[in-house]
């Protein structure tokens, strides 16, 4: 009789632990799925940012090509900049 009671308690404890393990396994799988989704969203966001940066660079380069160089520049004498001579 004592053996049957001990066996019954052990069996209940085993099933309780098994149920906890199953819940933990399901929660871990959900967390992994959430992380994968977040990783994918981050990748899309970074991809969009890279695309926008590339487009901005092209726009700036295009604008720079359209700007005419100025003819009247003022240069400081770089060889002896201590006097601040203007040429």
mmCIF file of C-alpha atoms in Angstrom:
data_model
loop_
_atom_site.group_PDB
_atom_site.id
_atom_site.type_symbol
_atom_site.label_atom_id
_atom_site.label_comp_id
_atom_site.label_asym_id
_atom_site.label_seq_id
_atom_site.Cartn_x
_atom_site.Cartn_y
_atom_site.Cartn_z
ATOM 1 C CA UNK A 1 0.000 0.000 0.000
ATOM 2 C CA UNK A 2 2.824 2.399 0.867
ATOM 3 C CA UNK A 3 4.441 1.614 -2.473
ATOM 4 C CA UNK A 4 1.203 2.377 -4.335
ATOM 5 C CA UNK A 5 0.838 5.744 -2.575
ATOM 6 C CA UNK A 6 4.451 6.680 -3.269
ATOM 7 C CA UNK A 7 4.124 5.563 -6.867
ATOM 8 C CA UNK A 8 0.897 7.542 -7.276
ATOM 9 C CA UNK A 9 2.499 10.695 -5.826
ATOM 10 C CA UNK A 10 5.557 10.280 -8.029
ATOM 11 C CA UNK A 11 3.339 9.772 -11.076
ATOM 12 C CA UNK A 12 1.345 12.943 -10.280
ATOM 13 C CA UNK A 13 4.561 14.898 -9.771
ATOM 14 C CA UNK A 14 5.928 13.565 -13.053
ATOM 15 C CA UNK A 15 2.824 14.702 -14.954
ATOM 16 C CA UNK A 16 2.870 18.080 -13.213
ATOM 17 C CA UNK A 17 6.501 18.615 -14.225
ATOM 18 C CA UNK A 18 5.782 17.366 -17.735
ATOM 19 C CA UNK A 19 2.925 19.880 -18.039
ATOM 20 C CA UNK A 20 5.192 22.699 -16.835
ATOM 21 C CA UNK A 21 7.837 21.660 -19.343
ATOM 22 C CA UNK A 22 5.261 21.682 -22.152
ATOM 23 C CA UNK A 23 4.126 25.197 -21.185
ATOM 24 C CA UNK A 24 7.728 26.398 -21.012
ATOM 25 C CA UNK A 25 8.418 24.823 -24.411
ATOM 26 C CA UNK A 26 5.400 26.578 -25.946
ATOM 27 C CA UNK A 27 6.414 29.914 -24.396
ATOM 28 C CA UNK A 28 9.964 29.493 -25.686
ATOM 29 C CA UNK A 29 8.680 28.748 -29.199
ATOM 30 C CA UNK A 30 6.445 31.826 -29.063
ATOM 31 C CA UNK A 31 9.389 33.956 -27.909
ATOM 32 C CA UNK A 32 11.509 32.601 -30.773
ATOM 33 C CA UNK A 33 8.738 33.392 -33.270
ATOM 34 C CA UNK A 34 8.406 36.913 -31.835
ATOM 35 C CA UNK A 35 12.177 37.430 -32.113
ATOM 36 C CA UNK A 36 12.182 36.239 -35.721
ATOM 37 C CA UNK A 37 9.332 38.607 -36.546
ATOM 38 C CA UNK A 38 11.136 41.513 -34.849
ATOM 39 C CA UNK A 39 14.338 40.617 -36.702
ATOM 40 C CA UNK A 40 12.463 40.628 -40.013
ATOM 41 C CA UNK A 41 10.821 43.984 -39.225
ATOM 42 C CA UNK A 42 14.196 45.441 -38.241
ATOM 43 C CA UNK A 43 15.698 44.159 -41.476
ATOM 44 C CA UNK A 44 12.919 45.828 -43.448
ATOM 45 C CA UNK A 45 13.402 49.066 -41.525
ATOM 46 C CA UNK A 46 17.161 49.004 -42.097
ATOM 47 C CA UNK A 47 16.577 48.225 -45.766
ATOM 48 C CA UNK A 48 14.253 51.213 -46.101
ATOM 49 C CA UNK A 49 16.758 53.433 -44.289
ATOM 50 C CA UNK A 50 19.562 52.310 -46.596
ATOM 51 C CA UNK A 51 17.360 52.934 -49.632
ATOM 52 C CA UNK A 52 16.424 56.420 -48.414
ATOM 53 C CA UNK A 53 20.074 57.210 -47.656
ATOM 54 C CA UNK A 54 21.070 56.105 -51.149
ATOM 55 C CA UNK A 55 18.307 58.216 -52.687
ATOM 56 C CA UNK A 56 19.365 61.228 -50.616
ATOM 57 C CA UNK A 57 22.986 60.784 -51.694
ATOM 58 C CA UNK A 58 21.923 60.652 -55.351
ATOM 59 C CA UNK A 59 19.793 63.778 -54.902
ATOM 60 C CA UNK A 60 22.668 65.670 -53.283
ATOM 61 C CA UNK A 61 25.058 64.578 -56.030
ATOM 62 C CA UNK A 62 22.564 65.648 -58.684
ATOM 63 C CA UNK A 63 22.080 69.004 -56.986
ATOM 64 C CA UNK A 64 25.843 69.474 -56.692
ATOM 65 C CA UNK A 65 26.190 68.827 -60.432
ATOM 66 C CA UNK A 66 23.626 71.552 -61.165
ATOM 67 C CA UNK A 67 25.296 74.214 -59.026
ATOM 68 C CA UNK A 68 27.603 76.412 -61.091
ATOM 69 C CA UNK A 69 31.024 77.055 -59.616
ATOM 70 C CA UNK A 70 31.441 80.560 -58.257
ATOM 71 C CA UNK A 71 33.902 82.724 -60.196
ATOM 72 C CA UNK A 72 34.812 85.123 -57.414
ATOM 73 C CA UNK A 73 36.395 83.208 -54.568
ATOM 74 C CA UNK A 74 38.278 84.693 -51.656
ATOM 75 C CA UNK A 75 41.213 82.546 -50.576
ATOM 76 C CA UNK A 76 43.287 82.970 -47.467
ATOM 77 C CA UNK A 77 47.016 82.633 -47.942
ATOM 78 C CA UNK A 78 47.551 79.107 -46.651
ATOM 79 C CA UNK A 79 51.357 79.220 -46.799
ATOM 80 C CA UNK A 80 51.530 82.044 -44.242
ATOM 81 C CA UNK A 81 48.107 82.101 -42.695
ATOM 82 C CA UNK A 82 49.435 84.022 -39.673
ATOM 83 C CA UNK A 83 48.879 87.348 -41.439
ATOM 84 C CA UNK A 84 45.444 86.413 -42.716
ATOM 85 C CA UNK A 85 46.207 87.894 -46.116
ATOM 86 C CA UNK A 86 43.391 87.841 -48.606
ATOM 87 C CA UNK A 87 44.156 87.245 -52.287
#
